[in-house]
Short mmCIF file of C-alpha atoms in Angstrom, two decimals:
data_model
loop_
_atom_site.label_atom_id
_atom_site.label_comp_id
_atom_site.label_asym_id
_atom_site.label_seq_id
_atom_site.Cartn_x
_atom_site.Cartn_y
_atom_site.Cartn_z
CA UNK A 28 -27.38 34.99 25.02
CA UNK A 29 -27.61 32.13 26.11
CA UNK A 30 -27.32 35.08 23.99
CA UNK A 31 -28.20 35.11 20.63
CA UNK A 32 -31.25 34.45 22.01
CA UNK A 33 -30.66 32.15 21.23
CA UNK A 34 -31.82 34.02 18.08
CA UNK A 35 -28.63 31.91 15.72
CA UNK A 36 -26.78 28.81 15.98
CA UNK A 37 -22.99 28.46 17.17
CA UNK A 38 -19.92 27.14 16.90
CA UNK A 39 -16.92 27.30 19.74
CA UNK A 40 -13.86 27.97 19.48
CA UNK A 41 -12.09 26.42 21.78
CA UNK A 42 -8.30 27.72 21.25
CA UNK A 43 -5.87 25.08 21.49
CA UNK A 44 -4.00 23.61 24.80
CA UNK A 45 -0.84 23.89 25.78
CA UNK A 46 1.96 22.85 25.10
CA UNK A 47 2.97 21.64 28.94
CA UNK A 48 -0.16 21.05 31.69
CA UNK A 49 1.15 22.20 34.40
CA UNK A 50 -2.56 22.17 37.29
CA UNK A 51 -0.74 23.85 39.93
CA UNK A 52 -2.66 27.10 39.50
CA UNK A 53 0.72 29.51 40.41
CA UNK A 54 1.07 32.33 38.51
CA UNK A 55 3.97 32.03 35.39
CA UNK A 56 4.91 35.91 34.45
CA UNK A 57 7.41 34.97 32.08
CA UNK A 58 8.77 33.21 29.13
CA UNK A 59 6.89 31.88 26.02
CA UNK A 60 3.09 30.81 26.77
CA UNK A 61 0.48 29.59 24.75
CA UNK A 62 -2.97 30.42 26.06
CA UNK A 63 -5.64 28.02 24.99
CA UNK A 64 -9.30 29.78 24.65
CA UNK A 65 -12.71 28.23 24.27
CA UNK A 66 -15.05 30.39 22.39
CA UNK A 67 -18.59 30.20 21.33
CA UNK A 68 -19.36 31.30 17.98
CA UNK A 69 -22.75 32.99 16.93
CA UNK A 70 -22.63 32.87 13.10
CA UNK A 71 -25.06 30.54 11.60
CA UNK A 72 -22.47 28.81 9.12
CA UNK A 73 -18.61 29.71 7.62
CA UNK A 74 -19.26 32.87 6.14
CA UNK A 75 -19.91 35.05 9.72
CA UNK A 76 -18.57 32.17 11.48
CA UNK A 77 -17.34 33.50 14.81
CA UNK A 78 -13.96 32.14 14.43
CA UNK A 79 -13.08 35.19 11.80
CA UNK A 80 -13.40 37.53 14.77
CA UNK A 81 -10.68 35.49 17.36
CA UNK A 82 -8.66 35.24 14.68
CA UNK A 83 -8.06 39.07 13.82
CA UNK A 84 -7.63 39.87 17.40
CA UNK A 85 -5.82 36.87 17.97
CA UNK A 86 -3.66 38.27 14.94
CA UNK A 87 -3.31 42.14 16.44
CA UNK A 88 -3.06 40.60 20.43
CA UNK A 89 0.09 38.56 19.15
CA UNK A 90 1.67 40.94 17.30
CA UNK A 91 1.67 43.43 20.08
CA UNK A 92 2.69 40.90 22.50
CA UNK A 93 5.57 38.98 21.59
CA UNK A 94 5.96 35.50 24.28
CA UNK A 95 2.32 35.04 24.48
CA UNK A 96 0.45 32.87 21.83
CA UNK A 97 -3.04 32.12 21.75
CA UNK A 98 -4.79 28.79 20.16
CA UNK A 99 -8.16 28.49 18.49
CA UNK A 100 -10.85 25.45 18.21
CA UNK A 101 -13.91 25.64 17.45
CA UNK A 102 -17.80 23.82 18.99
CA UNK A 103 -21.69 24.53 18.13
CA UNK A 104 -23.54 26.22 21.11
CA UNK A 105 -24.99 22.76 21.52
CA UNK A 106 -21.75 21.74 22.09
CA UNK A 107 -19.68 24.09 24.24
CA UNK A 108 -21.16 23.82 27.65
CA UNK A 109 -20.31 20.15 27.69
CA UNK A 110 -17.18 20.73 25.41
CA UNK A 111 -15.63 23.01 28.63
CA UNK A 112 -17.34 21.37 31.64
CA UNK A 113 -15.57 18.19 30.48
CA UNK A 114 -11.91 19.38 29.89
CA UNK A 115 -12.24 20.69 33.67
CA UNK A 116 -13.71 17.27 34.90
CA UNK A 117 -10.07 15.50 32.81
CA UNK A 118 -7.70 18.09 34.15
CA UNK A 119 -7.25 20.20 30.77
CA UNK A 120 -9.46 23.02 32.21
CA UNK A 121 -8.53 25.95 29.09
CA UNK A 122 -7.21 29.10 29.95
CA UNK A 123 -10.02 30.70 29.08
CA UNK A 124 -13.74 30.12 27.88
CA UNK A 125 -16.28 31.80 26.58
CA UNK A 126 -19.86 30.18 27.18
CA UNK A 127 -23.11 30.52 29.06
CA UNK A 128 -22.48 30.22 32.37
CA UNK A 129 -19.71 31.14 35.44
CA UNK A 130 -21.60 29.94 38.67
CA UNK A 131 -20.65 26.33 38.86
CA UNK A 132 -16.70 27.42 37.69
CA UNK A 133 -16.61 30.04 40.25
CA UNK A 134 -18.43 27.74 43.04
CA UNK A 135 -15.71 24.91 43.07
CA UNK A 136 -13.12 27.34 42.66
CA UNK A 137 -11.50 27.12 39.21
CA UNK A 138 -11.89 30.63 38.20
CA UNK A 139 -9.55 34.03 38.91
CA UNK A 140 -11.51 37.06 40.62
CA UNK A 141 -12.00 39.46 37.65
CA UNK A 142 -9.96 42.00 39.82
CA UNK A 143 -7.11 39.48 39.54
CA UNK A 144 -6.90 39.18 35.68
CA UNK A 145 -8.27 43.04 34.64
CA UNK A 146 -6.70 46.44 35.02
CA UNK A 147 -9.00 48.45 37.60
CA UNK A 148 -9.86 50.46 34.35
CA UNK A 149 -10.95 47.71 32.43
CA UNK A 150 -13.03 46.46 35.69
CA UNK A 151 -14.59 49.35 36.57
CA UNK A 152 -15.51 50.08 32.77
CA UNK A 153 -18.21 47.09 32.62
CA UNK A 154 -22.00 48.92 33.01
CA UNK A 155 -22.88 47.85 36.82
CA UNK A 156 -25.36 45.83 36.22
CA UNK A 157 -23.08 43.22 34.07
CA UNK A 158 -20.84 43.53 36.50
CA UNK A 159 -23.18 42.54 39.28
CA UNK A 160 -24.63 39.67 37.00
CA UNK A 161 -21.14 38.56 36.96
CA UNK A 162 -20.90 38.37 40.35
CA UNK A 163 -21.08 35.21 42.93
CA UNK A 164 -21.73 36.80 46.54
CA UNK A 165 -20.31 40.13 45.70
CA UNK A 166 -17.47 39.63 44.28
CA UNK A 167 -17.23 38.99 40.62
CA UNK A 168 -15.67 36.20 38.39
CA UNK A 169 -17.59 36.41 35.01
CA UNK A 170 -16.46 38.47 32.33
CA UNK A 171 -19.01 40.27 30.11
CA UNK A 172 -18.53 39.39 26.71
CA UNK A 173 -21.70 40.22 24.78
CA UNK A 174 -25.47 41.81 25.97
CA UNK A 175 -28.59 42.01 24.17
CA UNK A 176 -32.23 43.13 25.74
CA UNK A 177 -35.54 42.93 25.07
CA UNK A 178 -38.01 45.42 23.46
CA UNK A 179 -42.01 45.40 21.92
CA UNK A 180 -42.33 44.73 18.55
CA UNK A 181 -45.26 45.59 16.60
CA UNK A 182 -45.94 45.20 12.63
CA UNK A 183 -46.04 49.10 12.02
CA UNK A 184 -48.00 48.56 8.43
CA UNK A 185 -50.73 46.41 10.41
CA UNK A 186 -50.75 49.29 13.32
CA UNK A 187 -51.60 51.79 11.10
CA UNK A 188 -53.90 50.03 8.86
CA UNK A 189 -56.09 49.48 11.98
CA UNK A 190 -54.97 52.53 13.04
CA UNK A 191 -54.00 51.99 16.34
CA UNK A 192 -50.90 53.23 18.40
CA UNK A 193 -48.08 51.32 20.32
CA UNK A 194 -49.44 49.75 23.22
CA UNK A 195 -48.21 51.12 26.95
CA UNK A 196 -49.61 49.06 28.76
CA UNK A 197 -51.12 45.49 29.32
CA UNK A 198 -54.59 46.84 28.18
CA UNK A 199 -53.33 47.84 24.90
CA UNK A 200 -51.90 44.93 24.60
CA UNK A 201 -54.67 43.52 24.45
CA UNK A 202 -56.95 45.81 23.02
CA UNK A 203 -54.72 45.78 20.12
CA UNK A 204 -54.46 42.59 19.73
CA UNK A 205 -57.79 42.23 19.50
CA UNK A 206 -58.27 44.39 17.11
CA UNK A 207 -55.47 42.50 14.96
CA UNK A 208 -56.99 39.42 15.22
CA UNK A 209 -60.59 40.88 14.03
CA UNK A 210 -58.59 41.89 10.55
CA UNK A 211 -56.78 38.63 10.24
CA UNK A 212 -53.45 38.99 11.80
CA UNK A 213 -52.75 34.98 12.26
CA UNK A 214 -50.80 35.45 15.85
CA UNK A 215 -52.05 39.09 17.00
CA UNK A 216 -49.87 38.53 19.80
CA UNK A 217 -47.72 35.55 20.03
CA UNK A 218 -46.54 34.42 22.81
CA UNK A 219 -43.77 31.34 23.08
CA UNK A 220 -43.79 29.87 26.19
CA UNK A 221 -42.39 26.56 24.64
CA UNK A 222 -39.13 24.95 25.70
CA UNK A 223 -36.54 26.79 23.36
CA UNK A 224 -36.80 29.63 25.24
CA UNK A 225 -39.21 30.90 27.58
CA UNK A 226 -37.68 31.20 30.24
CA UNK A 227 -36.74 35.32 28.88
CA UNK A 228 -41.05 35.10 28.03
CA UNK A 229 -41.48 34.88 31.49
CA UNK A 230 -39.31 36.81 32.94
CA UNK A 231 -40.23 39.73 30.24
CA UNK A 232 -43.96 39.50 31.73
CA UNK A 233 -42.93 38.59 35.63
CA UNK A 234 -40.68 41.72 35.01
CA UNK A 235 -43.75 43.94 33.88
CA UNK A 236 -46.31 42.97 36.82
CA UNK A 237 -43.92 44.11 39.34
CA UNK A 238 -42.45 40.82 40.03
CA UNK A 239 -39.70 38.74 38.68
CA UNK A 240 -37.52 35.43 39.39
CA UNK A 241 -35.99 36.82 43.20
CA UNK A 242 -36.21 39.08 45.93
CA UNK A 243 -34.62 42.20 47.12
CA UNK A 244 -32.32 39.58 49.19
CA UNK A 245 -31.42 37.53 46.80
CA UNK A 246 -33.78 34.81 47.23
CA UNK A 247 -36.16 32.65 44.74
CA UNK A 248 -40.08 34.29 44.49
CA UNK A 249 -41.25 32.41 41.72
CA UNK A 250 -44.62 31.60 42.95
CA UNK A 251 -45.58 35.78 44.57
CA UNK A 252 -48.17 37.19 44.61
CA UNK A 253 -47.30 40.08 41.72
CA UNK A 254 -46.10 36.74 39.78
CA UNK A 255 -49.42 34.92 39.97
CA UNK A 256 -51.58 38.24 38.75
CA UNK A 257 -49.59 38.47 35.56
CA UNK A 258 -49.79 35.11 34.40
CA UNK A 259 -53.65 34.84 35.50
CA UNK A 260 -54.03 37.98 33.64
CA UNK A 261 -52.36 36.32 30.35
CA UNK A 262 -54.51 32.78 30.62
CA UNK A 263 -57.33 35.04 30.70
CA UNK A 264 -56.62 38.15 28.70
CA UNK A 265 -55.15 37.10 25.68
CA UNK A 266 -54.65 33.13 25.71
CA UNK A 267 -58.39 32.47 26.84
CA UNK A 268 -59.81 35.21 24.38
CA UNK A 269 -58.00 33.76 21.35
CA UNK A 270 -55.24 36.27 21.17
CA UNK A 271 -51.75 34.41 20.60
CA UNK A 272 -52.02 32.54 17.65
CA UNK A 273 -53.27 28.92 16.36
CA UNK A 274 -49.94 27.65 18.28
CA UNK A 275 -51.39 26.60 22.09
CA UNK A 276 -47.75 29.28 24.18
CA UNK A 277 -46.79 26.07 25.35
CA UNK A 278 -45.94 24.51 22.58
CA UNK A 279 -44.65 27.86 20.36
CA UNK A 280 -41.21 28.17 20.65
CA UNK A 281 -39.38 31.51 20.10
CA UNK A 282 -37.53 30.56 16.69
CA UNK A 283 -40.85 29.80 15.19
CA UNK A 284 -42.35 33.06 16.67
CA UNK A 285 -39.36 34.88 15.11
CA UNK A 286 -40.13 33.50 11.85
CA UNK A 287 -43.90 34.37 11.76
CA UNK A 288 -43.11 37.79 12.55
CA UNK A 289 -40.51 38.01 9.79
CA UNK A 290 -42.74 36.46 7.66
CA UNK A 291 -45.92 39.42 8.57
CA UNK A 292 -47.83 36.94 10.43
CA UNK A 293 -47.20 38.75 13.66
CA UNK A 294 -48.92 41.65 14.88
CA UNK A 295 -46.70 42.17 18.34
CA UNK A 296 -43.48 39.71 20.27
CA UNK A 297 -41.13 40.30 22.60
CA UNK A 298 -37.62 40.47 20.22
CA UNK A 299 -34.38 41.16 20.41
CA UNK A 300 -31.54 42.96 18.03
CA UNK A 301 -31.57 40.52 15.72
CA UNK A 302 -35.16 39.97 14.53
CA UNK A 303 -35.52 43.49 13.88
CA UNK A 304 -32.55 43.24 11.34
CA UNK A 305 -34.22 39.70 10.25
CA UNK A 306 -37.66 41.49 10.24
CA UNK A 307 -36.75 44.61 7.98
CA UNK A 308 -34.24 42.64 5.79
CA UNK A 309 -37.33 40.55 4.45
CA UNK A 310 -39.88 43.72 4.27
CA UNK A 311 -41.91 43.93 7.30
CA UNK A 312 -41.82 47.56 8.83
CA UNK A 313 -40.45 47.00 12.78
CA UNK A 314 -41.95 49.60 15.16
CA UNK A 315 -40.03 48.99 18.82
CA UNK A 316 -41.32 50.39 22.76
CA UNK A 317 -40.23 49.21 25.52
CA UNK A 318 -42.31 46.80 26.79
CA UNK A 319 -45.51 47.53 28.05
CA UNK A 320 -46.62 47.11 31.85
CA UNK A 321 -49.77 45.75 34.12
CA UNK A 322 -49.70 50.30 34.30
CA UNK A 323 -47.44 51.64 31.59
CA UNK A 324 -44.43 51.25 30.09
CA UNK A 325 -41.66 48.74 32.44
CA UNK A 326 -39.44 50.44 33.63
CA UNK A 327 -36.95 47.24 33.78
CA UNK A 328 -36.37 45.37 30.38
CA UNK A 329 -35.42 41.90 30.25
CA UNK A 330 -31.57 41.88 30.16
CA UNK A 331 -29.28 38.76 29.04
CA UNK A 332 -25.81 37.95 28.91
CA UNK A 333 -22.88 35.66 27.32
CA UNK A 334 -19.68 35.37 29.61
CA UNK A 335 -16.12 34.79 29.38
CA UNK A 336 -13.90 33.84 32.31
CA UNK A 337 -10.14 32.73 32.47
CA UNK A 338 -9.68 29.44 35.30
CA UNK A 339 -6.93 28.96 37.37
CA UNK A 340 -5.22 25.95 36.65
CA UNK A 341 -2.79 26.26 34.24
CA UNK A 342 -1.08 29.69 35.73
CA UNK A 343 -1.39 31.81 33.78
CA UNK A 344 -2.92 35.09 35.54
CA UNK A 345 -0.24 37.67 34.23
CA UNK A 346 -0.77 36.37 30.56
CA UNK A 347 -4.98 37.00 30.84
CA UNK A 348 -4.80 39.93 32.20
CA UNK A 349 -3.04 41.02 28.92
CA UNK A 350 -4.88 39.64 26.94
CA UNK A 351 -8.72 40.24 28.78
CA UNK A 352 -7.58 44.25 28.45
CA UNK A 353 -6.56 43.77 24.55
CA UNK A 354 -10.28 42.11 24.37
CA UNK A 355 -12.44 44.91 25.88
CA UNK A 356 -11.03 47.91 24.37
CA UNK A 357 -13.49 50.03 22.50
CA UNK A 358 -12.47 48.40 18.66
CA UNK A 359 -12.99 44.84 19.67
CA UNK A 360 -15.60 45.29 21.76
CA UNK A 361 -17.93 47.21 19.42
CA UNK A 362 -16.83 44.89 16.42
CA UNK A 363 -18.22 41.90 18.06
CA UNK A 364 -21.73 43.51 18.76
CA UNK A 365 -21.84 45.07 15.14
CA UNK A 366 -21.05 41.95 13.33
CA UNK A 367 -23.64 40.01 15.43
CA UNK A 368 -26.27 43.21 16.02
CA UNK A 369 -25.91 42.65 19.48
CA UNK A 370 -25.04 44.79 22.31
CA UNK A 371 -21.42 46.23 24.27
CA UNK A 372 -20.92 45.49 27.76
CA UNK A 373 -18.64 48.33 28.51
CA UNK A 374 -20.04 52.45 29.35
CA UNK A 375 -17.16 53.63 26.64
CA UNK A 376 -18.30 51.07 23.55
CA UNK A 377 -21.77 52.01 24.35
CA UNK A 378 -21.08 55.65 24.71
CA UNK A 379 -19.07 54.90 21.32
CA UNK A 380 -22.19 53.36 19.51
CA UNK A 381 -25.23 55.72 20.80
CA UNK A 382 -22.83 59.24 19.59
CA UNK A 383 -22.32 57.17 15.95
CA UNK A 384 -25.53 57.46 13.35
CA UNK A 385 -24.81 54.59 11.94
CA UNK A 386 -25.69 52.12 15.17
CA UNK A 387 -29.18 54.60 15.34
CA UNK A 388 -30.92 51.51 14.85
CA UNK A 389 -29.39 50.26 18.19
CA UNK A 390 -30.35 53.11 19.76
CA UNK A 391 -33.34 52.29 21.97
CA UNK A 392 -32.05 48.31 23.11
CA UNK A 393 -28.74 50.71 23.86
CA UNK A 394 -30.52 52.75 26.54
CA UNK A 395 -32.57 49.94 27.58
CA UNK A 396 -29.44 47.76 28.92
CA UNK A 397 -28.27 49.41 31.86
CA UNK A 398 -31.29 49.53 33.55
CA UNK A 399 -31.86 46.29 33.19
CA UNK A 400 -32.87 43.10 35.28
CA UNK A 401 -30.41 39.90 34.14
CA UNK A 402 -31.19 36.39 35.11
CA UNK A 403 -29.66 34.82 38.33
CA UNK A 404 -26.99 33.84 36.89
CA UNK A 405 -24.38 34.26 39.83
CA UNK A 406 -26.64 31.18 40.87
CA UNK A 407 -25.83 27.40 40.34
CA UNK A 408 -29.20 26.55 40.72
CA UNK A 409 -30.40 28.91 38.57
CA UNK A 410 -29.25 26.17 35.94
CA UNK A 411 -32.20 23.58 37.49
CA UNK A 412 -34.93 26.51 37.86
CA UNK A 413 -34.73 27.22 34.49
CA UNK A 414 -35.33 23.66 32.93
CA UNK A 415 -37.78 23.62 35.17
CA UNK A 416 -39.53 26.88 33.74
CA UNK A 417 -39.21 26.14 30.05
CA UNK A 418 -40.43 22.02 31.50
CA UNK A 419 -43.54 23.58 32.46
CA UNK A 420 -44.77 27.67 32.59
CA UNK A 421 -47.03 26.57 29.01
CA UNK A 422 -49.12 24.59 31.45
CA UNK A 423 -50.36 27.39 32.84
CA UNK A 424 -52.18 29.27 30.37
CA UNK A 425 -53.75 26.20 28.74
CA UNK A 426 -57.55 25.74 28.87
CA UNK A 427 -57.65 23.70 32.51
CA UNK A 428 -54.18 25.33 33.96
CA UNK A 429 -53.84 26.66 37.35
CA UNK A 430 -51.14 29.49 37.41
CA UNK A 431 -50.74 29.31 40.71
CA UNK A 432 -50.47 25.40 40.75
CA UNK A 433 -47.86 26.00 38.05
CA UNK A 434 -45.79 28.80 39.24
CA UNK A 435 -45.69 26.70 43.15
CA UNK A 436 -44.68 23.63 41.67
CA UNK A 437 -41.11 25.84 39.58
CA UNK A 438 -40.73 27.48 43.31
CA UNK A 439 -40.28 24.28 44.46
CA UNK A 440 -38.03 22.54 42.52
CA UNK A 441 -36.46 26.74 42.27
CA UNK A 442 -36.09 25.81 46.47
CA UNK A 443 -34.51 22.16 46.10
CA UNK A 444 -32.21 23.63 43.86
CA UNK A 445 -30.74 26.34 45.80
CA UNK A 446 -30.49 24.00 48.89
CA UNK A 447 -27.29 22.28 47.12
CA UNK A 448 -25.99 25.53 46.01
#
C-alpha cells in the first residue's frame, strides 16, 4: 500500500477481543468463538471508511457461519502497525491483522502458514507474484489483501498541444520534459524523492534501468552498477537540466506531486489507479503507459501490496480458515478493490474485472500486475532498508550529490540490517 500510496490516509479496524485469551496456540474446532480482527481503513473519512466494508462482510459471514463472531475496531494507518505490535507484545495478539507487513511476526513464529488457514483452492488462486511476495524462506505467511501497481501518467492536453507522443524510453522522457518546460509547464516531470514514499519512486526507476533492490539470490544489491547508472542518468538528464520543477526532488513528497498533477501543473509522473480517478474528477485528461525504461518500455512495473494474516496465539485455526475462505471469494475481493480504486489479488477476481467494461479504466493496471516486482516484504530487514532509502535517496540528485556515494550508504545500512535478519 503501504498501499494507498499511500495515497489515502487510513483508519484501522481492530475487531474486538475474545472474551478469554488462552495464549495456548492450539486449535479450537468447536464451540462459539469470537475472532478479533484488526484492519486498516483505506477511506478519507466516515463517508468512505473501510468499516462499512468490514461491517457488511462480517454480517454475511456470521449469517452463514453460526457459532463464529467477528469483532471490529478502527485505527489510522499511522497507528495500525504500532497498535498491533503493542497487542502482540502484551500477549494479546489479534486473531487477524490486516496491515502493511508480516515478516517480523512470521520470523517470530507467531503466524499460521497460509496452508494452515486456507483451502487449497483459495491459496492457489492468489496471483503467483503476490504469493511469492508473501513468503519467508519460501513459505507463505502473508496473505495478500489488496494490491496496486504503477504506470507513467501524462497530461494528454499538454502532450497534444505540444505535438508529443507518449514516451517509451528515458530519452523520450527527457526530450518531452524539455519541450513541456519550454511551454511553461511547472513540473515537466515530477520526481518525488522526498521522505514520504521515495522507496517507490526509486524502485520504479531502478527496474527501468535493469536493476532493483535485490539480486536473483535475494540479497541486497542497492549499489549495483545498474542502479548507479540509473541515478547518474536521472541527475544528469532531468534534475541538472531543470526539468523536475521548482521543488528539489528530495523535498518533494509523493502526495504533493499528485496534488500538482491534479491541479494541472505536472506534465508527467509515475502514478497509480487512485490518482487516475482524482485527476479526471478535476478535469485533467490522463494518459497512461508502462513506465519507460532505459532502452524501451519497462518489462516490470512496481507492485505494492498490503497483507492480512492469522495469528496463532488464540488457537482459532479452524475458524480462521472459514473466515479467510469467505473473505477471498470474488465478490468480497472485487468489492474492496472497486471501492478504493485498487487491484484484486486473486486470479479469478482479476479475470472477472478484466472481462467487465465497468472496470476498463483499471485494465492497464491489471495487465501490469502479474509481472510486477514487489518490495522484499519477506525480509525483516526491509523496514530499515526502506527507511534508509527515504532518508538518503534525495541527496543522490542534489547539485553536488553523488549517486554512487548515496547508494553505497543505503547498501551499507541494508547489509547491517540484513545481518540481523
